[in-house]
mmCIF file with all atom_site columns, C-alpha atoms and ligand atoms in Angstrom:
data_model
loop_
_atom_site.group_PDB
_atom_site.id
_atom_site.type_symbol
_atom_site.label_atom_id
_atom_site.label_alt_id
_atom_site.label_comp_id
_atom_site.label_asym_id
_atom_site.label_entity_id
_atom_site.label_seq_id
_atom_site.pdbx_PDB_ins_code
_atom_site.Cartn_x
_atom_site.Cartn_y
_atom_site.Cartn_z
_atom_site.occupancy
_atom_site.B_iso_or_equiv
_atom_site.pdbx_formal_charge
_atom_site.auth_seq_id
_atom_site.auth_comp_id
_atom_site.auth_asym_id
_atom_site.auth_atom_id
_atom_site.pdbx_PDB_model_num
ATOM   1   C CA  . UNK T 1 1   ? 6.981   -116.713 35.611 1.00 57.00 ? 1   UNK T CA  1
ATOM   2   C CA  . UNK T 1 2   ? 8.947   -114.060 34.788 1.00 66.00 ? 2   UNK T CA  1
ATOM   3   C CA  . UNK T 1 3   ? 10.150  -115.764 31.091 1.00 81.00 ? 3   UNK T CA  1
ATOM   4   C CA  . UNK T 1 4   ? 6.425   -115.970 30.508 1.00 87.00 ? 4   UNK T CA  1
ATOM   5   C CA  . UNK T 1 5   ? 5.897   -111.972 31.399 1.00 86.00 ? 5   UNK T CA  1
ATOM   6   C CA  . UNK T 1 6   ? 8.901   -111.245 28.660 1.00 89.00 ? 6   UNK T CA  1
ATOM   7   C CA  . UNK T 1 7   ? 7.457   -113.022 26.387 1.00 91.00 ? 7   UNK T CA  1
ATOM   8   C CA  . UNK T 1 8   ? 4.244   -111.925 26.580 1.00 91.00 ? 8   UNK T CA  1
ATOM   9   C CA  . UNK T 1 9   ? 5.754   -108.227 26.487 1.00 91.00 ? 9   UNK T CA  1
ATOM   10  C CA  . UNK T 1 10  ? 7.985   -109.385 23.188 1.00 93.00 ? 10  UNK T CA  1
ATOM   11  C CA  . UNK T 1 11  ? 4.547   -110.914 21.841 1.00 93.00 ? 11  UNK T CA  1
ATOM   12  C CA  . UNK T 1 12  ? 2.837   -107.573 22.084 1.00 95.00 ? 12  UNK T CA  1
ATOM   13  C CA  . UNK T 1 13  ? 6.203   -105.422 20.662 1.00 96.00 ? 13  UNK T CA  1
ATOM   14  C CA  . UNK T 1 14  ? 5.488   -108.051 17.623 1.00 96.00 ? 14  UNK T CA  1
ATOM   15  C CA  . UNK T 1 15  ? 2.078   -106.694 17.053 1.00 98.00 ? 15  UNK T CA  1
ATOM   16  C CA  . UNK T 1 16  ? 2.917   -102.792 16.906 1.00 98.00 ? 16  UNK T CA  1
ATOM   17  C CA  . UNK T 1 17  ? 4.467   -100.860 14.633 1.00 98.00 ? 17  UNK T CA  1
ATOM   18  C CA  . UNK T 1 18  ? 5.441   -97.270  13.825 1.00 98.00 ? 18  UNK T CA  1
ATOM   19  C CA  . UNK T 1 19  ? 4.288   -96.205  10.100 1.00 98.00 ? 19  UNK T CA  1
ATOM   20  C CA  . UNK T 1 20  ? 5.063   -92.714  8.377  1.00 98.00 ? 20  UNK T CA  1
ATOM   21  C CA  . UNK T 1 21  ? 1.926   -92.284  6.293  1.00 98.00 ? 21  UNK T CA  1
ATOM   22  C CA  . UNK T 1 22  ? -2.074  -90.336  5.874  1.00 98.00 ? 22  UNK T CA  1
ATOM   23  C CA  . UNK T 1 23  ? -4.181  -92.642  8.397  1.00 98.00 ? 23  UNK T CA  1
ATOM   24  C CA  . UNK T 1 24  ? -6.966  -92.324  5.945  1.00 98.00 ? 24  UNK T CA  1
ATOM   25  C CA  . UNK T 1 25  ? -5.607  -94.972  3.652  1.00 98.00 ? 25  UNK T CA  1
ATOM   26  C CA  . UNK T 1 26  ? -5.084  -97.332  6.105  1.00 98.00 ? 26  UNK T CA  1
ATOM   27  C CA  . UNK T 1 27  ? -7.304  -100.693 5.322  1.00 98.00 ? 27  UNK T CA  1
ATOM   28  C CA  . UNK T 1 28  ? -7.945  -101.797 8.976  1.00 98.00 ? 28  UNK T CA  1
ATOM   29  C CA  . UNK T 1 29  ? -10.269 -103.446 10.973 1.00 99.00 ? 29  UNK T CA  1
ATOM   30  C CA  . UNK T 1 30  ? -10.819 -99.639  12.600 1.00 99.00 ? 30  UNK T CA  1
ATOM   31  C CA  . UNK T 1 31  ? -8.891  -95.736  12.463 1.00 99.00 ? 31  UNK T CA  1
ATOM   32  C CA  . UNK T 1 32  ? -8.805  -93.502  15.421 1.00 99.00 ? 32  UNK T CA  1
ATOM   33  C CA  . UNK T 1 33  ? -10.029 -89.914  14.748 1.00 99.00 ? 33  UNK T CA  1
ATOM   34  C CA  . UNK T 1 34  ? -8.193  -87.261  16.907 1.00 99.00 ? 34  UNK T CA  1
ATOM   35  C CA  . UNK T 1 35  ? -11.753 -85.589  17.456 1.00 98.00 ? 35  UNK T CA  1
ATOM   36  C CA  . UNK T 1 36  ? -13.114 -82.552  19.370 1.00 98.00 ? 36  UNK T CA  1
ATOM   37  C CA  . UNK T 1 37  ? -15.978 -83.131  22.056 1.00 98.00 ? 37  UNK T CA  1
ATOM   38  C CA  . UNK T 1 38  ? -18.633 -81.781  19.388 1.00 98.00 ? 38  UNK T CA  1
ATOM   39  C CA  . UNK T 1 39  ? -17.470 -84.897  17.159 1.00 98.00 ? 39  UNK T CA  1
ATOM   40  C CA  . UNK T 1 40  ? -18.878 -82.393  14.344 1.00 98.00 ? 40  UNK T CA  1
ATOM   41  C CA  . UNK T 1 41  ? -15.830 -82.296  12.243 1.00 96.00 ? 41  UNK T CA  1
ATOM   42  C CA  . UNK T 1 42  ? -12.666 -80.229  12.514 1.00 97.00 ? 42  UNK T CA  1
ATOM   43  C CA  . UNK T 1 43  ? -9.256  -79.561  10.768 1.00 98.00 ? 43  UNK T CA  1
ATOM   44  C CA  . UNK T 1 44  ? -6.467  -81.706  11.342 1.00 98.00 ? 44  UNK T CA  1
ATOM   45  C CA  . UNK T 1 45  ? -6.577  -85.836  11.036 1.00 98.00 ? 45  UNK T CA  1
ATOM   46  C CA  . UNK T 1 46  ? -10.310 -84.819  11.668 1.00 98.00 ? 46  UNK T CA  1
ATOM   47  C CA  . UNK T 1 47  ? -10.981 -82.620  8.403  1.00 98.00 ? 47  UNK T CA  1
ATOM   48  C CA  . UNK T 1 48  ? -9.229  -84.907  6.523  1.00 98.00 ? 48  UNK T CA  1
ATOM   49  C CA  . UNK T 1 49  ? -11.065 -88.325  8.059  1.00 99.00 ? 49  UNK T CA  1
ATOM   50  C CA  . UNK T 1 50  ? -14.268 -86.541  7.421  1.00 98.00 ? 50  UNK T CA  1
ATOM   51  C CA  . UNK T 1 51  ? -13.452 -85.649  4.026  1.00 98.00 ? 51  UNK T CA  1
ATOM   52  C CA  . UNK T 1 52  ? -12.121 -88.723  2.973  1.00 98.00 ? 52  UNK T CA  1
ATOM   53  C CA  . UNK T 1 53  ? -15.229 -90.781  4.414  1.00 98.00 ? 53  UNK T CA  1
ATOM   54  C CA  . UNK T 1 54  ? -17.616 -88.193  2.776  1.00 98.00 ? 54  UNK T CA  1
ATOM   55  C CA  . UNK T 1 55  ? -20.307 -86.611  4.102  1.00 98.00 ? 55  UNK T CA  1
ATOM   56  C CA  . UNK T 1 56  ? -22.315 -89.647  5.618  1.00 98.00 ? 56  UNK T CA  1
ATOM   57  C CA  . UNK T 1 57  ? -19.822 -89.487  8.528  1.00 98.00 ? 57  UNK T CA  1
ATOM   58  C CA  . UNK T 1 58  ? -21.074 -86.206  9.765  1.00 98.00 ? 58  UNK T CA  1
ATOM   59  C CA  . UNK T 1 59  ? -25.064 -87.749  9.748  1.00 98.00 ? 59  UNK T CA  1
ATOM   60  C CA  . UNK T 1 60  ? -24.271 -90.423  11.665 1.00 98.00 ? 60  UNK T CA  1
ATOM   61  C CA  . UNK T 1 61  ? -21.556 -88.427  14.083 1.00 98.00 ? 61  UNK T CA  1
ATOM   62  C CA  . UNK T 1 62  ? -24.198 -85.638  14.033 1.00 98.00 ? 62  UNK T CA  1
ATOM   63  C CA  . UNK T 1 63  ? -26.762 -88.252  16.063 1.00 98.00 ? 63  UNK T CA  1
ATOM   64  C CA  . UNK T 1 64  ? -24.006 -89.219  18.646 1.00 98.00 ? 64  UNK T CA  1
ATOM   65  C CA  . UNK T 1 65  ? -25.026 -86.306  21.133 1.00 98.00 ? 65  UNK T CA  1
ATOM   66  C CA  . UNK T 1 66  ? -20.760 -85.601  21.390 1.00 98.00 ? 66  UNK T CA  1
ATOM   67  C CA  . UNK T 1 67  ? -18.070 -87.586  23.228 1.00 98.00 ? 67  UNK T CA  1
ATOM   68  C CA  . UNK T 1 68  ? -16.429 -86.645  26.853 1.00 98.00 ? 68  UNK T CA  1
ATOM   69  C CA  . UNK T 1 69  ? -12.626 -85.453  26.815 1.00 99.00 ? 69  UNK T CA  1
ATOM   70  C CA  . UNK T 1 70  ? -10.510 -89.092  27.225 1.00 98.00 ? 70  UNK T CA  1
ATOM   71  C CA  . UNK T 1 71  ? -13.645 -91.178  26.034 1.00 98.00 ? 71  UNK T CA  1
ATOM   72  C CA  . UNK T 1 72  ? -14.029 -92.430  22.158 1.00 99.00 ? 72  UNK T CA  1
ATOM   73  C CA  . UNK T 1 73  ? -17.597 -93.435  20.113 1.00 98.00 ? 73  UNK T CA  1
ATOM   74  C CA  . UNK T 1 74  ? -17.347 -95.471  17.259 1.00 98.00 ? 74  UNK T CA  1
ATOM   75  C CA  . UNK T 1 75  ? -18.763 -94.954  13.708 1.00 98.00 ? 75  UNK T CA  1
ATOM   76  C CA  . UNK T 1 76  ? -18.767 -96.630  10.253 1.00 98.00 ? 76  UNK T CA  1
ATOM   77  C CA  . UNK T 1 77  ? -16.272 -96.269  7.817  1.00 98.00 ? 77  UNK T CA  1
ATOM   78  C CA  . UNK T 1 78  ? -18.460 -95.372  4.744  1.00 98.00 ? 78  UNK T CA  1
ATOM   79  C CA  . UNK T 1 79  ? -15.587 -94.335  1.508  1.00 98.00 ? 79  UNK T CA  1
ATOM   80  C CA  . UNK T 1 80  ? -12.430 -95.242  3.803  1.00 99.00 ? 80  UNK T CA  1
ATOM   81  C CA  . UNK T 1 81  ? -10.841 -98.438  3.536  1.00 98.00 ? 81  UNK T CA  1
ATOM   82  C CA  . UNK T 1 82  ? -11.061 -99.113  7.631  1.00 98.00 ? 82  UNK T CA  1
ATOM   83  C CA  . UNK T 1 83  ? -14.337 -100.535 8.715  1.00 98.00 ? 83  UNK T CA  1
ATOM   84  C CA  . UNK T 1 84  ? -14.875 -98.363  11.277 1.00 99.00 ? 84  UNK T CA  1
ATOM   85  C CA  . UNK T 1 85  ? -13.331 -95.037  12.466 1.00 99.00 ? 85  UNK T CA  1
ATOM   86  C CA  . UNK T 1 86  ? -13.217 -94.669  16.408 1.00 99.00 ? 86  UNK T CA  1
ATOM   87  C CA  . UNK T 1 87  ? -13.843 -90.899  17.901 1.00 99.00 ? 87  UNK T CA  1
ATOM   88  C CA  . UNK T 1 88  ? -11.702 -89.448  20.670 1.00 99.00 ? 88  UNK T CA  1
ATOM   89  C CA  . UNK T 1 89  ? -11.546 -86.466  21.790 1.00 99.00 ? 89  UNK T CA  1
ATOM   90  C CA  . UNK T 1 90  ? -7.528  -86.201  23.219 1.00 99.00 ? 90  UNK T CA  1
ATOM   91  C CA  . UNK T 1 91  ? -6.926  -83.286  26.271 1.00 99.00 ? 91  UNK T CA  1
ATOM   92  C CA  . UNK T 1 92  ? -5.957  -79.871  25.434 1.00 98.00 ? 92  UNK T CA  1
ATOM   93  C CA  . UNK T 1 93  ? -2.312  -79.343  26.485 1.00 98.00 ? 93  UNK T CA  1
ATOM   94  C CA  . UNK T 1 94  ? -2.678  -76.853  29.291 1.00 98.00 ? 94  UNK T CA  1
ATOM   95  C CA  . UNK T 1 95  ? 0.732   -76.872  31.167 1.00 98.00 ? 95  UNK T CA  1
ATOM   96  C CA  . UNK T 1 96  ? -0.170  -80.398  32.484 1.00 98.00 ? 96  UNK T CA  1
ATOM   97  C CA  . UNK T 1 97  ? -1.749  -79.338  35.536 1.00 97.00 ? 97  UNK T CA  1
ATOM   98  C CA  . UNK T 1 98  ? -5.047  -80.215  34.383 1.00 97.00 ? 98  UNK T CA  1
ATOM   99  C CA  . UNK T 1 99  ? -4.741  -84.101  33.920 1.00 98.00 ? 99  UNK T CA  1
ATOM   100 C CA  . UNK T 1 100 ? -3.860  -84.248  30.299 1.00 98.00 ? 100 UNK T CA  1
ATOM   101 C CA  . UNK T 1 101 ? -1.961  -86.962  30.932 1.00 98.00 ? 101 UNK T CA  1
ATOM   102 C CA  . UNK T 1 102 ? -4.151  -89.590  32.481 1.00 98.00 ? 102 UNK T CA  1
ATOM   103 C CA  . UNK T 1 103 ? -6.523  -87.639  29.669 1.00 99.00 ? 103 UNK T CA  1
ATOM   104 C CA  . UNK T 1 104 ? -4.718  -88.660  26.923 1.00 99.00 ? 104 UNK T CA  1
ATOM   105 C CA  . UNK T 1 105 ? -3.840  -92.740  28.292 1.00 98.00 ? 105 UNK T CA  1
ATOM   106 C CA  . UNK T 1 106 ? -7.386  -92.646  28.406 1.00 99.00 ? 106 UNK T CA  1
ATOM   107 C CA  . UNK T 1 107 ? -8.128  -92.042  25.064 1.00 99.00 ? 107 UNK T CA  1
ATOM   108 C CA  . UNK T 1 108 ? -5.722  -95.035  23.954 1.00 99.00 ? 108 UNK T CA  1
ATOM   109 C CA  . UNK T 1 109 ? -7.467  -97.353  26.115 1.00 98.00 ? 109 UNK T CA  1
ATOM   110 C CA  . UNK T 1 110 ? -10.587 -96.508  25.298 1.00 99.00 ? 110 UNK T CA  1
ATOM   111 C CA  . UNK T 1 111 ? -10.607 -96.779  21.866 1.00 99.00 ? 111 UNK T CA  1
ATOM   112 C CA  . UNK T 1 112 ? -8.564  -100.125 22.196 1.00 98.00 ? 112 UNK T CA  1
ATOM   113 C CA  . UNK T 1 113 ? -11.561 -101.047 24.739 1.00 98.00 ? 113 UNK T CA  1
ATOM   114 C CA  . UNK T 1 114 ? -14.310 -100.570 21.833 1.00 98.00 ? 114 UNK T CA  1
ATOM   115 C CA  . UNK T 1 115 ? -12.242 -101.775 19.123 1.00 98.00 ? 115 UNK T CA  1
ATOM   116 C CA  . UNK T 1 116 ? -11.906 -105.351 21.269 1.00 98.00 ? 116 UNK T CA  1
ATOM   117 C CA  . UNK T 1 117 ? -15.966 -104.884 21.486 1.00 98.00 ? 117 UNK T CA  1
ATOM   118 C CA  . UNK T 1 118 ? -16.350 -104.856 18.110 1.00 98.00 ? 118 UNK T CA  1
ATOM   119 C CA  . UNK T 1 119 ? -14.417 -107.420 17.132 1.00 98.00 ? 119 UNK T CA  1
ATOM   120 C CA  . UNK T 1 120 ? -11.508 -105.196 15.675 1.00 98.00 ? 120 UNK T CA  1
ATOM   121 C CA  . UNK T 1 121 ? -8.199  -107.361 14.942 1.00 98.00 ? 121 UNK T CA  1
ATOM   122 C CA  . UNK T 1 122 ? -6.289  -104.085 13.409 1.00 98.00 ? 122 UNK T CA  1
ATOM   123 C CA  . UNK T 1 123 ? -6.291  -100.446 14.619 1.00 99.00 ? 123 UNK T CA  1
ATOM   124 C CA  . UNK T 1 124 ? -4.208  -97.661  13.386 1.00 99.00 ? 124 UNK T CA  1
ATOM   125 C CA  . UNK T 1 125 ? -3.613  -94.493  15.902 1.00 99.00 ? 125 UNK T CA  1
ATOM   126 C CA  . UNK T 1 126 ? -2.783  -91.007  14.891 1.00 99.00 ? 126 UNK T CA  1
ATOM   127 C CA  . UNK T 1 127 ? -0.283  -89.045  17.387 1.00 99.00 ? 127 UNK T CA  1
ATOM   128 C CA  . UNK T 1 128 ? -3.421  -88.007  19.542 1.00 99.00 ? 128 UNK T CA  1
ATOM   129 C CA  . UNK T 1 129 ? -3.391  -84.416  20.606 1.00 99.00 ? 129 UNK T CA  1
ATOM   130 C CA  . UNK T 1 130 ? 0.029   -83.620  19.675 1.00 98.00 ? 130 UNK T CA  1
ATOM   131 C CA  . UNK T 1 131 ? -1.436  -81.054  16.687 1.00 98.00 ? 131 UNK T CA  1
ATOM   132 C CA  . UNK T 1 132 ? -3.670  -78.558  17.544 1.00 98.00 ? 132 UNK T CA  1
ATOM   133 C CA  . UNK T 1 133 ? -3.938  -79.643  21.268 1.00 98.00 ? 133 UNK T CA  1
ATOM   134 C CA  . UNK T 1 134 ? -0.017  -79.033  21.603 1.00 98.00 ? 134 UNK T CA  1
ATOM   135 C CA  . UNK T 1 135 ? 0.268   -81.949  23.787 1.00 98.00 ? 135 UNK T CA  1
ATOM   136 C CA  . UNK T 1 136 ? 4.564   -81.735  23.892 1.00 98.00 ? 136 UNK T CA  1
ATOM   137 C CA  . UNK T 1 137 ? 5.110   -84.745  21.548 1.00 98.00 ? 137 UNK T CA  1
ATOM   138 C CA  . UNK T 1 138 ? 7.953   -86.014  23.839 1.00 97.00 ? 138 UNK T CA  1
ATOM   139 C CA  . UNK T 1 139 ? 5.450   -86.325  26.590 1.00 98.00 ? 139 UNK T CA  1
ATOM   140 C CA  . UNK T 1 140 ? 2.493   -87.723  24.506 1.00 98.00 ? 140 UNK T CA  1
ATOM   141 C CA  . UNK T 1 141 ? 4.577   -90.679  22.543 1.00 98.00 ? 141 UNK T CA  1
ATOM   142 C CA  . UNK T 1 142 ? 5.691   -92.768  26.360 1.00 98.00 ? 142 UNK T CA  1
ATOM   143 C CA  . UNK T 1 143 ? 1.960   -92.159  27.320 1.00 98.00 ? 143 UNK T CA  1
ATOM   144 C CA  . UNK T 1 144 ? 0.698   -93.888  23.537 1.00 98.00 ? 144 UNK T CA  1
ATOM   145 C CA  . UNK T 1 145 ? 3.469   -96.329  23.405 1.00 98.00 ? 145 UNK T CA  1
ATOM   146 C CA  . UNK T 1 146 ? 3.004   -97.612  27.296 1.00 98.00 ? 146 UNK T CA  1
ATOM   147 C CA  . UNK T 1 147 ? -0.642  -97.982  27.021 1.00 98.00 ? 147 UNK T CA  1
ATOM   148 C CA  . UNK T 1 148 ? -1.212  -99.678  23.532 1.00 98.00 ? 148 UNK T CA  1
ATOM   149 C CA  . UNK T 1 149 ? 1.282   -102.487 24.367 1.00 97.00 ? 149 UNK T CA  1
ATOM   150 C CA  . UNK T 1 150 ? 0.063   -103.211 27.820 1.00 97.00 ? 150 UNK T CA  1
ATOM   151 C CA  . UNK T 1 151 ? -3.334  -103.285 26.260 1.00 98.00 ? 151 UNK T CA  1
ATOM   152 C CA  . UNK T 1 152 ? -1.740  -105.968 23.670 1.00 98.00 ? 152 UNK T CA  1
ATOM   153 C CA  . UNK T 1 153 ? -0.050  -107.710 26.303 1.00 96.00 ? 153 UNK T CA  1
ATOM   154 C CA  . UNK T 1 154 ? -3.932  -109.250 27.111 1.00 96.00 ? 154 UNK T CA  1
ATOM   155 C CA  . UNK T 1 155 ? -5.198  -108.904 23.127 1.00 97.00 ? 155 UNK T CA  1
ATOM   156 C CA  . UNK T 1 156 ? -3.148  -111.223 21.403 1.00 95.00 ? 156 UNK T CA  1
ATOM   157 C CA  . UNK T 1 157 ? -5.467  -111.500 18.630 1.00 97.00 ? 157 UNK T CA  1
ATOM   158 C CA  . UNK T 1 158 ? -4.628  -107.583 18.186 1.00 98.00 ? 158 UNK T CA  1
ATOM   159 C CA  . UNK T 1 159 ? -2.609  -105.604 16.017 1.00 98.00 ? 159 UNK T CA  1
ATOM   160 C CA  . UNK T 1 160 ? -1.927  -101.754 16.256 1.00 98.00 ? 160 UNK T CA  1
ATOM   161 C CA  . UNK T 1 161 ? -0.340  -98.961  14.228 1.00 98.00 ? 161 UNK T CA  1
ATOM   162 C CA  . UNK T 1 162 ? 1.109   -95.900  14.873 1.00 98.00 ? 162 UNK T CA  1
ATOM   163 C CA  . UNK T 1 163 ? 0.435   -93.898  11.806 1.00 99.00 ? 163 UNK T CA  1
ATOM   164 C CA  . UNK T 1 164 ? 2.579   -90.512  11.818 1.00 98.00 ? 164 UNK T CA  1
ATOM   165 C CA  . UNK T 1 165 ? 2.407   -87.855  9.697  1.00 98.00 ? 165 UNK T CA  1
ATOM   166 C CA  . UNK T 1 166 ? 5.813   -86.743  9.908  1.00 98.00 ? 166 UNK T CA  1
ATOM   167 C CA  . UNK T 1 167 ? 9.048   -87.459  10.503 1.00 98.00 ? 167 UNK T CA  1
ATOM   168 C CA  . UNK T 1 168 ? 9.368   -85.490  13.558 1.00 98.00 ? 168 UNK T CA  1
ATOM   169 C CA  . UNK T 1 169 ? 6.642   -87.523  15.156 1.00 98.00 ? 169 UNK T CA  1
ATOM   170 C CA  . UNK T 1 170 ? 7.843   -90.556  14.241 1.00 98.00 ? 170 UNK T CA  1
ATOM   171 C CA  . UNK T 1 171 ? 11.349  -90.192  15.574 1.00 98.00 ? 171 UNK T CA  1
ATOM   172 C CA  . UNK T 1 172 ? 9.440   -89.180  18.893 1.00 98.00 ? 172 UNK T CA  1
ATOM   173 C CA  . UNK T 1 173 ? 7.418   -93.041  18.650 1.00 98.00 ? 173 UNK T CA  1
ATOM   174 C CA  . UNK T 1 174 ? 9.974   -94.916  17.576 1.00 98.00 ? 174 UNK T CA  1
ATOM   175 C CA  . UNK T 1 175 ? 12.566  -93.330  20.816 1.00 98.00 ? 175 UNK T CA  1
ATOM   176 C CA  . UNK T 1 176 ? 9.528   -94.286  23.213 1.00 98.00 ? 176 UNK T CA  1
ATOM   177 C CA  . UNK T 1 177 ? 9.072   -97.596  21.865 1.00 97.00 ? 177 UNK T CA  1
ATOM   178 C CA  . UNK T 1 178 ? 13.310  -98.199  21.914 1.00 96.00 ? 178 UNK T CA  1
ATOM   179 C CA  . UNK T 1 179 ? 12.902  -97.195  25.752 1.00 85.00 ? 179 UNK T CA  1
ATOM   180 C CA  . UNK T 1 180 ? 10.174  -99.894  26.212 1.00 79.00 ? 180 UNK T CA  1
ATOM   181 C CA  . UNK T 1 181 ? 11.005  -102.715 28.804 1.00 60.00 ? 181 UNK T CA  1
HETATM 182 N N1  . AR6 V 2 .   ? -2.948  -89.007  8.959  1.00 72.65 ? 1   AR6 V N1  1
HETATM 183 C C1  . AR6 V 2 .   ? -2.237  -89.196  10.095 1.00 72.65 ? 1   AR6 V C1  1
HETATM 184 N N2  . AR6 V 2 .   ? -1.942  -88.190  10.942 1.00 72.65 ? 1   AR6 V N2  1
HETATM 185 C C2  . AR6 V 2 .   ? -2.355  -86.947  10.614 1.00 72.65 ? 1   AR6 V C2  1
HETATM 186 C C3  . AR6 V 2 .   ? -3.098  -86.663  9.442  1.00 72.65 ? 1   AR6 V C3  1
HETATM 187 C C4  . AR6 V 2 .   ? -3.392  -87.763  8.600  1.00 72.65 ? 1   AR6 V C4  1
HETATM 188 N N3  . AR6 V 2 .   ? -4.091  -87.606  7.468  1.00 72.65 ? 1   AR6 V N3  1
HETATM 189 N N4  . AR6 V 2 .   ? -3.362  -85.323  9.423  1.00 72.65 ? 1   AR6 V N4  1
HETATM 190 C C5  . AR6 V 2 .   ? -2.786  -84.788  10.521 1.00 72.65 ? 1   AR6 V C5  1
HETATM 191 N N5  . AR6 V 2 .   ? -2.181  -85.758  11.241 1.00 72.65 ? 1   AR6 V N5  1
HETATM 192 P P1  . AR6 V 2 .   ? -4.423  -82.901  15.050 1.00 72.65 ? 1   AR6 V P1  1
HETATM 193 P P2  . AR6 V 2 .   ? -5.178  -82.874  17.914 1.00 72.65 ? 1   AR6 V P2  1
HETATM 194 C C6  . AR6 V 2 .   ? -1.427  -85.672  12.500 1.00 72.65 ? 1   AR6 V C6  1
HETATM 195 O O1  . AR6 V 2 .   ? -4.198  -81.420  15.060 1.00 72.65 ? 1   AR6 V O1  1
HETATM 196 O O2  . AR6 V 2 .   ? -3.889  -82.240  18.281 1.00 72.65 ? 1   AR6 V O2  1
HETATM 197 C C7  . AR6 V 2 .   ? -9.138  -80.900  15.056 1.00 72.65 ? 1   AR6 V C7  1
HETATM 198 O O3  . AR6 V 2 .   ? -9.609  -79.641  14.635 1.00 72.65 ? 1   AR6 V O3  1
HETATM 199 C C8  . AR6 V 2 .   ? -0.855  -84.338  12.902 1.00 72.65 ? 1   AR6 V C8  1
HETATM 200 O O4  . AR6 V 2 .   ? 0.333   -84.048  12.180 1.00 72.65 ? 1   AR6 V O4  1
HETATM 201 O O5  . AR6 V 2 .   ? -5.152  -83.495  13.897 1.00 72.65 ? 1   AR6 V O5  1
HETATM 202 O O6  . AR6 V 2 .   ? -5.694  -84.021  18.723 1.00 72.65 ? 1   AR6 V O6  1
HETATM 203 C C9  . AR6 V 2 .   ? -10.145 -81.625  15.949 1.00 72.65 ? 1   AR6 V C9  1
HETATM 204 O O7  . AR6 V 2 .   ? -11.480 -81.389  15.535 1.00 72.65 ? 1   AR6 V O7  1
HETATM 205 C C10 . AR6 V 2 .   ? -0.578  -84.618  14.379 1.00 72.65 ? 1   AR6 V C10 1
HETATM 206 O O8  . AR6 V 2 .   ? 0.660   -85.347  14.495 1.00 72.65 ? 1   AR6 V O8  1
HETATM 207 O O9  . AR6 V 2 .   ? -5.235  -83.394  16.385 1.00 72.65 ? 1   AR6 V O9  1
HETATM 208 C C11 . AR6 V 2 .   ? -9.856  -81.020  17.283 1.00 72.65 ? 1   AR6 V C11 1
HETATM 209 O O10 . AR6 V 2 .   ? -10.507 -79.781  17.446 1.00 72.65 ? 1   AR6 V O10 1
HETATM 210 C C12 . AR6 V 2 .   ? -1.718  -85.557  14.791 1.00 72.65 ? 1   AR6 V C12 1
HETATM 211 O O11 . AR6 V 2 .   ? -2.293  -86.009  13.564 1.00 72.65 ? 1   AR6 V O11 1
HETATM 212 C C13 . AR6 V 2 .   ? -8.359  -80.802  17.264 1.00 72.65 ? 1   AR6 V C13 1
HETATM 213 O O12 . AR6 V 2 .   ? -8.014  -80.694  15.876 1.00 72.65 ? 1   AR6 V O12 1
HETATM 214 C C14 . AR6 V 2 .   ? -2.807  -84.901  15.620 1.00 72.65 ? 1   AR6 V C14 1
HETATM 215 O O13 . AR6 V 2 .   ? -2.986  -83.566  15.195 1.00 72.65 ? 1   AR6 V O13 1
HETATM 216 C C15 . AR6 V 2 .   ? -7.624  -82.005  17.819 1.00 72.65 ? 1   AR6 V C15 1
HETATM 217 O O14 . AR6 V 2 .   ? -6.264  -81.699  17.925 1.00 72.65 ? 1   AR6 V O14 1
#
């Protein structure tokens, strides 16, 4: 029993990875927009999703009627590369107090949860709600990390990326993923 549970765990660490790159140009099954609840658009991984879809996006976000703090709505990819993009709107770092952290696991699972409904084989994640959120990075990366291989513990047909924008943020993913199991 227990050599099938490590090797389902050393299965999943087979299917993620850690990338340095602009999530944008990512050709996946589906990308994960760090949204706000509006899901109108914003700066960030969000302006430049947006822009790089074009403005079709926005129409069909615009008829979505917004998207709960820790949930995620999906949407076509229109000019990007991915298929789909997948909305989230990631907690606002407030000290802690105010369940950002459940928040924030939520968001990973529920996009993972949608992309699995739609068929999705490949997903690439930005560092949700680590930029303008301030979510402390060191605090946010465990919570990602954890929760996306679990999830790919019971999706073997599933492959996920961790697509950082800088270096700083991926030193933080790749010391949560070394402390792993
Ligand atoms: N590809 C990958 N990661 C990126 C890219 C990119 N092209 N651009 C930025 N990042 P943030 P949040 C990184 O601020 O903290 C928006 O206004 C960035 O360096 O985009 O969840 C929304 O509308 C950081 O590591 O998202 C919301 O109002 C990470 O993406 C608010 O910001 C997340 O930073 C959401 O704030």
């Amino acid at each position: 029993m227990e050599n099938n549970e490590n090797q389902r765990q050393k299965a999943a660490a087979s299917r993620f990875s850690i990338v340095q790159g602009d999530i944008t140009t990512f050709a996946v099954d589906a990308i994960v927009n760090a949204a706000n609840t509006s899901l109108l658009g914003g700066g960030g991984v969000d302006g430049a999703i947006h822009r790089a879809a074009g403005p079709e996006l926005l129409e069909e976000c615009r008829t979505l009627g917004g998207c709960a703090t820790g949930q995620a709505k999906l949407t076509g990819g229109y000019r990007l590369p991915a298929r789909f993009v997948l909305h989230t709107p990631g907690p606002v770092w407030n000290g802690g107090g105010d369940g950002e952290e459940s928040l924030l696991k939520s968001c990973y699972e529920s996009c993972l949860k949608l992309a699995a409904d739609h068929g999705c084989k490949t997903v690439a994640f930005p560092s949700i709600s680590t930029g303008i959120y301030g979510f402390p990075l060191e605090k946010a990366a465990p919570i990602a990390v954890g929760t996306i291989l679990r999830f790919l513990e019971d999706h073997q047909d599933m492959e996920v990326q961790m697509v950082c924008f800088d270096g700083r943020t991926r030193n933080a993913y790749e010391e949560a993923f070394k402390d792993w199991g």
